[in-house]
Amino acid sequence: MNKKITISLMLGLILSGAAGIGAQTNVSSPTETKAGSSALSRPRPNYRDKFMVDKLYYYMIDESQKTVGVAPCNGVGDDMYRDNMEIPSTITYKGNTYTVTEIGPAAFFCCFDLEEIKIPLTVKYIGDRAFWGTWLKAINIPDGVEEIGDYCFSKILPATSLTIGKGLKKAGKDPFVECYDLESITVNPENTLYSNHDGALYTKDMKEVVKYPGYRKSVTSVVLPSTVERLATGAFEYCEYLTELTLNEGLKEIGAKAFHKCFGLKTLRIPSTVETITDGSAFILMSGCKQFEVAEGNKRFETILDGRGLVDKTEKKLVSLLYTKDTAPIKIPEGIEAIGAKAMMVLYENKYVEKDYRGYGAYSFELPSTLKTIGAYAFSGTNIRSIKIPDGVETIPCGCFDDCQKLSYVSFGKGCKNIDDAVFNLCETMEGSSESVLRVYAEEPPKLLLDEDDEYVEPFSDKMVRKTQLQVPSGSLAKYKDDTAVGWCDFLKVVQLEGQAAEDVQPSVPSIISRLGALTIVTPQASPVAIYSLDGIKLYTSTQTNFTVQLPEGFYLVTYMNKSYKVRVH
């Protein structure tokens, strides 16, 4: 799904419930204080009956009180809200004067050309995603604003400053996440919700780090105060100039994307008191970090793979595997029973990240036979060419291989029973190469899960089912082709596994796939594989059952179990 469609759908979802948004239910948030623990009293606006005065649309809040709120314009791509705009404190409509007290949910959502906004002191509430994705150069919340909604000022990439007035009492979920270019944060000392410490945004009680400015070049070292118990979502995201960060004993929780793209950190020490890490996104693209360290006495976490992997030992779950440019295969040790959500995820958010990081990283992961579960987007964006999911894994999760552009060989084990949405989203090779292979050892076709509307999810794209060869047990060939096998029956090339028996599906010959300057070789057992040039020079050997090796363009001989196979790398 492309970005424009995603944004349009998001806006549609936001606006579809707008008739009742004005009196939102209370959203639990770590940034709420006692003073803001209950929702502010506001009548329910009718968002659908918006009207226009001068350059802005409005919705009626309370006719008797003569109050209105700012409504969205006509939708994504409409450039009506742009450049420098000022919201008036009052408007005249049909001969009456109304006070502007709210900025409605999604009011300026994705107004990419909006660079400056002046908000009057009469505004008390700013709704969910009101300024999400705008191009504001500064975020200024006036003294009159008492509440802001979920993601209210999120993803405002050009903003270099954040200023919070004294009146703010309540904030929704992650209101400032993905504001990467912040250089300064200012909080009115009289504010009862937030405080400023070390130039960063904390809750008033100093228990939560909300936001460190990512583009503050002068600060390379941070020591957290002893009061901190939680790092909010994106607390240190894009703090690329940080080279040293000391997390305090007493810290209990690390939120999603907390250290996203902290390129400069060499190590990260997890205090003994940390009990919860939201998911692997906390450590996405910490490309300079060579290892985790876990303080002695931590009852929850430990390291593996020379410190590159962080494991929840109580759940036997790999929480995160640090990014590496090394293309060598990575073997996850036996005993690991779960791979957490976004454990190895790589995000390519712009052309610069794409240029610097796309095409690097392990060509394959060897997963342990003990593995039982995999979290959503676990391998998203990685550089893998091939992967074998063990027999113990029953469900292939949402977005499992999302944006794995060079992936060309995947096998699901005998125990696979379910498959979720967008598993192969943006897998360009699986969609474009007739040499790509999806091998399923399960005798019964895994069931596609249902979405919120009780519709079947879509793990495979139309391109993938036309190009990728689906290999299944011979005794199950008819089942996978049958119209009742939703999703599976769409594959145009469904063939039986070579040399298999119904009770023990195994190939008799290696699977050799040439794609994008590399060979991916999968063998039925751990027997030596050798790759030779045509003039007899041995170039590479391995006993792994699943590996990828990059080679110059040309012809090669692959030997396995006394047989030779001539292949071309292109």
Coordinates of C-alpha atoms in Angstrom, one line a residue:
M1 CA 0.0 0.0 0.0
N2 CA 1.6 3.3 -1.0
K3 CA 2.0 6.2 1.3
K4 CA -0.8 8.4 -0.3
I5 CA -3.4 5.6 0.0
T6 CA -2.3 4.9 3.6
I7 CA -2.7 8.6 4.5
S8 CA -6.1 8.8 2.8
L9 CA -7.4 5.8 4.7
M10 CA -6.1 7.2 8.0
L11 CA -7.8 10.5 7.4
G12 CA -11.0 8.6 6.5
L13 CA -10.9 6.6 9.7
I14 CA -10.3 9.7 11.7
L15 CA -13.1 11.7 10.1
S16 CA -15.6 8.8 10.1
G17 CA -16.0 9.0 13.8
A18 CA -15.8 12.8 14.0
A19 CA -19.4 13.3 15.0
G20 CA -18.5 12.1 18.4
I21 CA -14.9 13.2 18.7
G22 CA -15.6 16.4 20.5
A23 CA -16.4 14.4 23.6
Q24 CA -13.8 11.8 23.4
T25 CA -13.4 9.2 26.0
N26 CA -10.5 9.6 28.3
V27 CA -7.3 8.2 26.9
S28 CA -5.0 6.6 29.4
S29 CA -1.5 8.2 29.0
P30 CA 1.6 8.1 31.1
T31 CA 1.8 11.9 30.7
E32 CA -1.6 12.5 32.4
T33 CA -1.5 14.2 35.8
K34 CA -4.1 14.1 38.5
A35 CA -5.2 17.6 37.3
G36 CA -5.9 16.1 33.9
S37 CA -7.2 12.7 34.8
S38 CA -10.8 13.3 33.6
A39 CA -11.9 14.4 30.2
L40 CA -12.6 18.1 29.8
S41 CA -16.3 18.9 29.4
R42 CA -17.2 19.6 25.7
P43 CA -20.4 19.2 23.8
R44 CA -20.3 16.7 20.9
P45 CA -19.8 18.6 17.7
N46 CA -21.4 17.6 14.4
Y47 CA -18.4 17.4 12.3
R48 CA -20.3 16.7 9.1
D49 CA -22.1 20.0 9.0
K50 CA -18.9 22.2 8.7
F51 CA -19.1 25.6 7.3
M52 CA -16.6 28.1 5.9
V53 CA -15.7 31.6 7.1
D54 CA -12.8 33.4 5.4
K55 CA -10.1 30.8 4.9
L56 CA -11.1 28.2 7.4
Y57 CA -13.8 25.6 7.9
Y58 CA -15.5 25.3 11.3
Y59 CA -17.9 23.0 13.1
M60 CA -20.5 24.0 15.7
I61 CA -19.8 23.0 19.3
D62 CA -22.6 24.7 21.2
E63 CA -25.0 27.1 19.6
S64 CA -26.3 28.4 22.9
Q65 CA -22.7 29.1 24.1
K66 CA -21.8 30.4 20.6
T67 CA -18.6 28.2 20.4
V68 CA -17.0 26.6 17.3
G69 CA -14.0 24.6 16.4
V70 CA -11.7 24.5 13.4
A71 CA -12.5 21.6 11.0
P72 CA -10.5 20.0 8.2
C73 CA -10.6 21.3 4.7
N74 CA -11.5 18.9 1.8
G75 CA -9.0 16.1 2.3
V76 CA -5.5 15.0 1.7
G77 CA -3.8 16.9 -1.1
D78 CA -6.0 19.9 -0.7
D79 CA -3.6 22.8 -0.4
M80 CA -6.2 25.3 1.0
Y81 CA -4.6 25.2 4.4
R82 CA -1.0 26.3 3.6
D83 CA 1.8 28.8 4.2
N84 CA 1.2 31.1 7.2
M85 CA -2.2 30.9 8.8
E86 CA -3.9 32.5 11.8
I87 CA -6.9 31.2 13.6
P88 CA -9.1 34.0 14.8
S89 CA -10.4 34.1 18.4
T90 CA -13.9 34.9 17.1
I91 CA -15.8 34.6 13.8
T92 CA -19.1 36.0 12.5
Y93 CA -21.5 33.5 10.9
K94 CA -25.1 34.2 9.9
G95 CA -25.0 37.4 11.8
N96 CA -23.8 35.8 15.1
T97 CA -20.4 36.0 16.8
Y98 CA -18.8 32.7 17.8
T99 CA -15.7 32.0 19.9
V100 CA -13.2 29.5 18.6
T101 CA -12.4 27.1 21.4
E102 CA -11.2 24.0 19.7
I103 CA -9.1 22.7 16.8
G104 CA -10.8 19.5 15.8
P105 CA -9.2 16.1 15.2
A106 CA -7.2 16.0 11.9
A107 CA -8.0 19.6 11.3
F108 CA -4.6 20.2 9.5
F109 CA -3.7 16.6 9.0
C110 CA -1.1 16.2 6.3
C111 CA -1.3 19.8 5.2
F112 CA 2.3 19.6 3.9
D113 CA 2.4 23.2 2.8
L114 CA 1.4 24.6 6.2
E115 CA 4.5 26.3 7.7
E116 CA 3.2 28.5 10.4
I117 CA 0.0 28.6 12.5
K118 CA -1.1 31.2 15.1
I119 CA -3.5 29.8 17.7
P120 CA -5.5 32.2 19.8
L121 CA -5.8 32.1 23.6
T122 CA -9.4 31.1 23.3
V123 CA -8.6 27.6 22.1
K124 CA -8.8 25.1 25.0
Y125 CA -8.6 21.8 23.1
I126 CA -6.6 20.5 20.1
G127 CA -7.8 17.1 18.8
D128 CA -6.1 13.9 17.7
R129 CA -3.6 14.3 14.8
A130 CA -4.7 17.9 14.4
F131 CA -1.2 18.9 13.0
W132 CA 0.1 15.4 12.1
G133 CA 2.5 15.6 9.1
T134 CA 2.4 19.4 8.6
W135 CA 5.4 21.4 7.7
L136 CA 5.4 23.7 10.7
K137 CA 8.8 25.3 11.5
A138 CA 7.9 25.7 15.1
I139 CA 5.4 24.1 17.5
N140 CA 3.8 26.6 19.8
I141 CA 1.1 25.6 22.3
P142 CA -0.3 28.8 23.8
D143 CA -1.2 29.3 27.5
G144 CA -4.9 28.9 26.8
V145 CA -4.7 25.3 25.5
E146 CA -5.6 22.8 28.3
E147 CA -5.7 19.5 26.4
I148 CA -4.1 18.0 23.3
G149 CA -5.1 14.7 21.7
D150 CA -3.3 11.6 20.4
Y151 CA -0.4 12.2 18.0
C152 CA -1.5 15.9 17.9
F153 CA 1.9 17.3 16.8
S154 CA 3.5 14.1 15.5
K155 CA 5.6 13.8 12.4
I156 CA 6.3 17.5 12.0
L157 CA 9.7 17.0 10.5
P158 CA 10.9 20.6 9.9
A159 CA 10.0 21.9 13.4
T160 CA 13.1 23.0 15.3
S161 CA 11.5 24.3 18.5
L162 CA 8.7 23.2 20.8
T163 CA 7.1 25.7 23.2
I164 CA 4.5 24.6 25.8
G165 CA 2.4 27.2 27.6
K166 CA 1.3 27.1 31.2
G167 CA -2.3 25.9 30.7
L168 CA -1.8 22.4 29.3
K169 CA -3.2 19.8 31.8
K170 CA -3.7 16.7 29.7
A171 CA -2.0 15.1 26.7
G172 CA -3.0 12.1 24.6
K173 CA -0.8 9.4 23.3
D174 CA 2.6 10.3 21.9
P175 CA 1.8 13.9 20.9
F176 CA 5.3 14.8 19.8
V177 CA 6.6 11.5 18.3
E178 CA 8.7 11.7 15.1
C179 CA 9.5 15.4 15.4
Y180 CA 13.1 14.7 14.4
D181 CA 14.7 18.1 13.9
L182 CA 13.9 19.7 17.3
E183 CA 16.8 21.8 18.6
S184 CA 15.1 23.3 21.6
I185 CA 12.2 22.6 24.0
T186 CA 10.7 25.3 26.3
V187 CA 8.1 24.7 29.0
N188 CA 6.4 27.4 31.0
P189 CA 7.5 26.9 34.7
E190 CA 3.8 27.1 35.8
N191 CA 2.8 24.2 33.6
T192 CA 1.5 21.3 35.8
L193 CA 1.9 18.5 33.3
Y194 CA 5.4 18.9 31.8
S195 CA 8.7 20.3 32.9
N196 CA 12.0 21.1 31.2
H197 CA 15.2 19.4 32.4
D198 CA 18.5 19.5 30.6
G199 CA 16.7 21.1 27.7
A200 CA 14.4 18.1 27.3
L201 CA 10.8 17.4 27.9
Y202 CA 9.9 15.5 31.1
T203 CA 6.7 14.9 33.0
K204 CA 6.3 17.3 35.9
D205 CA 7.1 14.6 38.5
M206 CA 10.3 13.8 36.5
K207 CA 9.3 10.1 36.2
E208 CA 9.1 10.0 32.4
V209 CA 11.3 11.2 29.7
V210 CA 9.0 12.4 27.0
K211 CA 11.2 14.0 24.4
Y212 CA 14.9 14.8 23.9
P213 CA 15.6 17.2 21.0
G214 CA 17.2 15.1 18.3
Y215 CA 19.1 17.9 16.5
R216 CA 20.8 19.5 19.5
K217 CA 24.4 19.1 18.2
S218 CA 26.0 20.6 21.3
V219 CA 24.9 17.7 23.6
T220 CA 26.8 14.5 23.1
S221 CA 26.4 13.0 26.6
V222 CA 23.3 12.5 28.8
V223 CA 22.9 11.1 32.3
L224 CA 19.3 10.5 33.3
P225 CA 18.2 11.7 36.8
S226 CA 17.5 9.0 39.4
T227 CA 13.8 9.8 39.3
V228 CA 13.1 8.4 35.8
E229 CA 11.0 5.3 35.6
R230 CA 9.9 5.3 31.9
L231 CA 11.1 6.4 28.5
A232 CA 8.2 7.4 26.3
T233 CA 7.8 6.3 22.7
G234 CA 10.5 8.0 20.7
A235 CA 12.1 9.6 23.8
F236 CA 15.6 9.7 22.2
E237 CA 14.7 9.1 18.5
Y238 CA 17.1 10.6 16.0
C239 CA 19.5 11.8 18.7
E240 CA 22.3 11.1 16.3
Y241 CA 24.8 13.3 18.1
L242 CA 24.6 11.4 21.4
T243 CA 27.7 9.3 21.9
E244 CA 27.1 8.5 25.6
L245 CA 23.8 7.8 27.4
T246 CA 23.6 6.6 31.0
L247 CA 20.3 5.1 31.9
N248 CA 19.5 5.3 35.6
E249 CA 18.9 2.5 38.1
G250 CA 15.2 2.8 38.8
L251 CA 14.2 2.9 35.1
K252 CA 11.5 0.3 34.6
E253 CA 10.1 0.7 31.1
I254 CA 11.5 1.5 27.7
G255 CA 9.0 2.6 25.1
A256 CA 8.8 1.9 21.4
K257 CA 11.3 3.6 19.1
A258 CA 13.0 5.0 22.3
F259 CA 16.5 5.0 20.7
H260 CA 15.4 4.9 17.0
K261 CA 18.4 6.0 14.9
C262 CA 20.7 6.9 17.8
F263 CA 23.6 6.4 15.4
G264 CA 26.3 7.6 17.7
L265 CA 25.8 5.3 20.7
K266 CA 28.5 2.6 20.8
T267 CA 26.9 0.6 23.7
L268 CA 23.7 0.6 25.6
R269 CA 23.5 -0.5 29.2
I270 CA 20.2 -1.8 30.4
P271 CA 19.8 -1.1 34.1
S272 CA 19.0 -3.9 36.6
T273 CA 15.6 -2.4 37.3
V274 CA 14.2 -2.5 33.7
E275 CA 11.2 -4.8 33.5
T276 CA 9.5 -3.9 30.2
I277 CA 10.6 -3.1 26.7
T278 CA 7.7 -2.4 24.4
D279 CA 9.2 -4.1 21.3
G280 CA 12.3 -4.3 19.2
S281 CA 11.5 -0.9 17.5
A282 CA 13.1 0.7 20.6
F283 CA 16.5 0.0 19.1
I284 CA 15.9 0.4 15.3
L285 CA 19.0 1.4 13.3
M286 CA 21.3 2.0 16.2
S287 CA 24.0 1.4 13.6
G288 CA 27.0 2.4 15.7
C289 CA 26.0 0.3 18.7
K290 CA 28.1 -2.9 18.8
Q291 CA 26.5 -4.5 21.9
F292 CA 24.0 -4.4 24.6
E293 CA 25.1 -4.6 28.2
V294 CA 22.7 -5.8 31.0
A295 CA 23.4 -4.7 34.5
E296 CA 24.0 -7.5 37.0
G297 CA 20.9 -8.3 38.9
N298 CA 18.4 -7.7 36.1
K299 CA 15.9 -10.6 36.4
R300 CA 14.3 -10.1 33.0
F301 CA 16.9 -9.5 30.3
E302 CA 20.2 -11.0 29.2
T303 CA 22.4 -10.8 26.0
I304 CA 23.3 -13.4 23.4
L305 CA 25.4 -13.4 20.2
D306 CA 28.3 -11.5 21.8
G307 CA 26.0 -8.8 23.1
R308 CA 24.3 -8.1 19.7
G309 CA 21.0 -9.8 20.8
L310 CA 18.8 -8.8 23.8
V311 CA 16.7 -11.6 25.2
D312 CA 13.8 -11.7 27.6
K313 CA 14.9 -14.7 29.6
T314 CA 11.6 -15.2 31.3
E315 CA 9.8 -15.6 28.0
K316 CA 12.8 -17.1 26.1
K317 CA 12.2 -14.3 23.6
L318 CA 14.6 -12.4 21.3
V319 CA 13.6 -8.8 21.9
S320 CA 16.1 -7.1 19.6
L321 CA 19.0 -7.9 17.3
L322 CA 21.2 -4.9 16.7
Y323 CA 21.7 -3.7 13.1
T324 CA 24.8 -4.8 11.3
K325 CA 26.2 -4.2 7.8
D326 CA 27.8 -7.6 7.9
T327 CA 26.2 -9.9 5.3
A328 CA 27.2 -13.2 7.0
P329 CA 24.3 -15.5 8.1
I330 CA 23.2 -15.2 11.7
K331 CA 22.3 -18.3 13.7
I332 CA 19.8 -17.7 16.5
P333 CA 20.7 -20.2 19.3
E334 CA 18.6 -23.1 20.3
G335 CA 16.4 -22.5 23.3
I336 CA 14.9 -19.3 22.0
E337 CA 11.1 -19.9 21.7
A338 CA 9.9 -16.5 20.5
I339 CA 11.1 -13.7 18.2
G340 CA 9.5 -10.5 19.4
A341 CA 7.6 -7.9 17.4
K342 CA 10.0 -5.8 15.2
A343 CA 13.0 -7.6 16.7
M344 CA 15.1 -7.1 13.6
M345 CA 13.1 -4.4 11.9
V346 CA 14.8 -1.8 9.7
L347 CA 12.9 1.3 8.6
Y348 CA 13.8 3.2 5.5
E349 CA 12.0 6.5 6.0
N350 CA 13.8 8.6 3.3
K351 CA 16.2 8.4 0.5
Y352 CA 19.2 9.1 2.7
V353 CA 18.5 6.2 5.0
E354 CA 17.8 4.1 1.9
K355 CA 21.1 5.0 0.4
D356 CA 23.1 4.3 3.6
Y357 CA 21.5 1.2 4.8
R358 CA 19.5 -0.7 2.1
G359 CA 21.3 -3.8 0.9
Y360 CA 23.4 -4.4 4.0
G361 CA 22.9 -6.9 6.8
A362 CA 22.7 -10.7 7.1
Y363 CA 21.6 -12.6 4.0
S364 CA 19.9 -15.2 6.1
F365 CA 18.9 -16.1 9.6
E366 CA 19.1 -19.7 10.8
L367 CA 16.2 -20.1 13.3
P368 CA 16.3 -22.6 16.2
S369 CA 14.1 -25.7 16.2
T370 CA 12.8 -24.5 19.6
L371 CA 11.1 -21.5 18.0
K372 CA 7.3 -21.3 18.6
T373 CA 6.2 -17.8 17.9
I374 CA 7.2 -14.8 15.8
G375 CA 6.0 -11.2 16.4
A376 CA 4.6 -8.8 13.9
Y377 CA 7.1 -7.2 11.5
A378 CA 9.9 -9.2 13.1
F379 CA 12.1 -9.3 9.9
S380 CA 10.7 -6.2 8.2
G381 CA 13.2 -4.3 6.1
T382 CA 16.0 -6.7 6.6
N383 CA 18.5 -7.8 3.9
I384 CA 17.6 -11.5 4.0
R385 CA 17.6 -13.5 0.8
S386 CA 16.2 -16.7 2.3
I387 CA 14.7 -18.0 5.5
K388 CA 13.2 -21.3 6.8
I389 CA 10.5 -21.1 9.5
P390 CA 10.7 -24.1 11.9
D391 CA 8.0 -26.7 12.3
G392 CA 7.0 -25.4 15.7
V393 CA 5.8 -22.0 14.4
E394 CA 2.0 -22.1 13.9
T395 CA 1.2 -18.5 12.8
I396 CA 3.1 -16.3 10.3
P397 CA 2.4 -12.8 11.7
C398 CA 1.4 -9.6 10.1
G399 CA 4.2 -7.9 8.1
C400 CA 6.6 -10.7 8.9
F401 CA 8.8 -10.1 5.8
D402 CA 7.5 -6.6 5.0
D403 CA 9.9 -4.6 2.7
C404 CA 12.4 -7.5 2.5
Q405 CA 13.1 -6.6 -1.1
K406 CA 15.7 -9.2 -1.8
L407 CA 14.0 -12.2 -0.3
S408 CA 13.6 -15.0 -2.8
Y409 CA 13.2 -18.2 -0.9
V410 CA 10.9 -18.8 2.1
S411 CA 9.8 -22.1 3.7
F412 CA 7.0 -22.6 6.3
G413 CA 7.3 -25.7 8.5
K414 CA 4.9 -28.6 9.0
G415 CA 3.2 -27.0 11.9
C416 CA 2.2 -23.8 10.1
K417 CA -1.6 -23.3 10.6
N418 CA -2.3 -19.6 10.1
I419 CA -1.1 -16.7 8.1
D420 CA -1.8 -13.0 8.8
D421 CA -1.9 -9.9 6.7
A422 CA 0.8 -8.3 4.5
V423 CA 3.3 -11.0 5.2
F424 CA 5.1 -10.3 1.9
N425 CA 4.3 -6.6 1.5
L426 CA 6.8 -4.8 -0.7
C427 CA 8.9 -8.0 -1.2
E428 CA 10.0 -7.0 -4.7
T429 CA 11.9 -10.2 -5.6
M430 CA 9.0 -12.4 -4.6
E431 CA 6.8 -10.3 -6.7
G432 CA 9.1 -9.9 -9.7
S433 CA 11.2 -13.0 -10.1
S434 CA 10.0 -16.3 -11.6
E435 CA 12.8 -18.0 -9.7
S436 CA 11.4 -17.1 -6.3
V437 CA 10.1 -19.9 -4.1
L438 CA 7.6 -20.3 -1.3
R439 CA 7.8 -23.8 0.1
V440 CA 5.1 -25.0 2.5
Y441 CA 5.6 -28.3 4.4
A442 CA 2.2 -28.2 6.0
E443 CA -0.1 -30.9 4.6
E444 CA -3.2 -28.7 5.2
P445 CA -3.1 -25.3 3.7
P446 CA -2.6 -22.7 6.4
K447 CA -5.7 -20.6 7.1
L448 CA -5.8 -16.9 6.3
L449 CA -6.9 -14.9 9.3
L450 CA -9.8 -12.6 9.4
D451 CA -9.6 -8.8 9.8
E452 CA -11.8 -6.5 11.9
D453 CA -14.5 -6.6 9.2
D454 CA -14.4 -10.4 9.1
E455 CA -12.8 -10.3 5.7
Y456 CA -9.8 -12.5 4.9
V457 CA -6.4 -10.8 5.2
E458 CA -4.1 -10.5 2.2
P459 CA -0.7 -12.0 2.9
F460 CA 0.2 -12.3 -0.8
S461 CA 0.1 -9.6 -3.5
D462 CA -1.3 -10.2 -7.0
K463 CA 2.2 -9.9 -8.4
M464 CA 3.5 -12.5 -6.0
V465 CA 0.9 -15.2 -6.8
R466 CA 1.7 -14.8 -10.5
K467 CA 5.5 -15.0 -10.2
T468 CA 6.5 -17.0 -7.1
Q469 CA 6.5 -20.8 -7.3
L470 CA 4.5 -22.5 -4.5
Q471 CA 5.9 -25.9 -3.5
V472 CA 3.8 -28.1 -1.4
P473 CA 3.7 -31.8 -0.4
S474 CA 2.5 -34.1 -3.2
G475 CA -0.3 -35.5 -1.2
S476 CA -1.6 -32.0 -0.6
L477 CA -1.3 -30.6 -4.1
A478 CA -5.0 -30.8 -4.8
K479 CA -5.9 -29.1 -1.4
Y480 CA -3.7 -26.1 -2.2
K481 CA -5.2 -25.7 -5.6
D482 CA -8.8 -26.1 -4.4
D483 CA -11.0 -23.0 -4.4
T484 CA -11.6 -23.5 -0.7
A485 CA -7.9 -22.8 0.0
V486 CA -8.3 -19.1 0.2
G487 CA -5.2 -17.2 -0.9
W488 CA -3.3 -20.4 -1.8
C489 CA -5.5 -21.3 -4.8
D490 CA -4.5 -18.0 -6.4
F491 CA -0.9 -19.1 -7.1
L492 CA -0.4 -19.8 -10.8
K493 CA 2.6 -22.1 -10.2
V494 CA 1.8 -24.8 -7.6
V495 CA 4.1 -27.8 -7.7
Q496 CA 4.9 -30.7 -5.5
L497 CA 8.0 -30.8 -3.4
E498 CA 10.8 -32.9 -5.1
G499 CA 11.7 -36.2 -3.6
Q500 CA 9.2 -35.9 -0.7
A501 CA 7.1 -38.3 1.2
A502 CA 3.8 -37.3 2.7
E503 CA 5.0 -38.2 6.2
D504 CA 8.4 -36.5 5.9
V505 CA 8.6 -33.8 3.3
Q506 CA 12.2 -33.3 2.3
P507 CA 13.8 -32.2 -1.0
S508 CA 16.3 -34.6 -2.5
V509 CA 18.3 -31.9 -4.2
P510 CA 19.5 -28.5 -3.1
S511 CA 17.4 -25.5 -3.9
I512 CA 19.7 -23.0 -5.7
I513 CA 18.3 -19.6 -6.5
S514 CA 20.3 -16.9 -8.3
R515 CA 19.1 -13.4 -7.8
L516 CA 20.7 -9.9 -7.8
G517 CA 24.3 -11.0 -7.7
A518 CA 23.9 -13.7 -5.1
L519 CA 23.3 -17.4 -4.8
T520 CA 20.8 -18.7 -2.1
I521 CA 21.3 -22.4 -1.4
V522 CA 19.0 -24.5 0.7
T523 CA 19.9 -28.2 1.3
P524 CA 17.9 -31.0 2.9
Q525 CA 20.7 -31.9 5.3
A526 CA 24.0 -30.5 6.7
S527 CA 26.4 -31.8 4.1
P528 CA 29.3 -29.8 2.6
V529 CA 28.4 -27.5 -0.3
A530 CA 31.2 -26.1 -2.5
I531 CA 31.1 -23.4 -5.1
Y532 CA 33.7 -23.5 -7.9
S533 CA 34.6 -21.3 -10.8
L534 CA 34.4 -23.0 -14.2
D535 CA 38.2 -23.4 -14.3
G536 CA 38.0 -25.4 -11.0
I537 CA 39.0 -22.9 -8.4
K538 CA 37.1 -23.4 -5.1
L539 CA 35.5 -20.1 -4.1
Y540 CA 33.3 -20.9 -1.1
T541 CA 32.4 -23.9 1.1
S542 CA 29.7 -24.3 3.8
T543 CA 27.9 -27.0 5.8
Q544 CA 24.9 -24.7 6.6
T545 CA 21.6 -25.9 5.3
N546 CA 20.5 -22.4 4.3
F547 CA 23.0 -19.7 3.2
T548 CA 23.5 -16.9 0.7
V549 CA 26.8 -15.9 -0.9
Q550 CA 27.4 -12.9 -3.1
L551 CA 29.4 -13.5 -6.3
P552 CA 30.3 -11.6 -9.5
E553 CA 28.2 -12.1 -12.5
G554 CA 29.0 -15.3 -14.4
F555 CA 28.7 -19.1 -14.4
Y556 CA 29.7 -21.4 -11.4
L557 CA 29.6 -25.0 -10.4
V558 CA 27.8 -25.9 -7.1
T559 CA 28.7 -29.4 -5.7
Y560 CA 26.5 -31.2 -3.1
M561 CA 26.6 -34.9 -2.2
N562 CA 28.7 -35.9 -5.1
K563 CA 26.5 -34.0 -7.7
S564 CA 27.4 -30.9 -9.6
Y565 CA 25.0 -28.1 -10.7
K566 CA 25.9 -25.4 -13.2
V567 CA 24.4 -22.1 -12.3
R568 CA 24.5 -18.5 -13.5
V569 CA 24.8 -15.5 -11.2
H570 CA 23.2 -12.4 -12.8

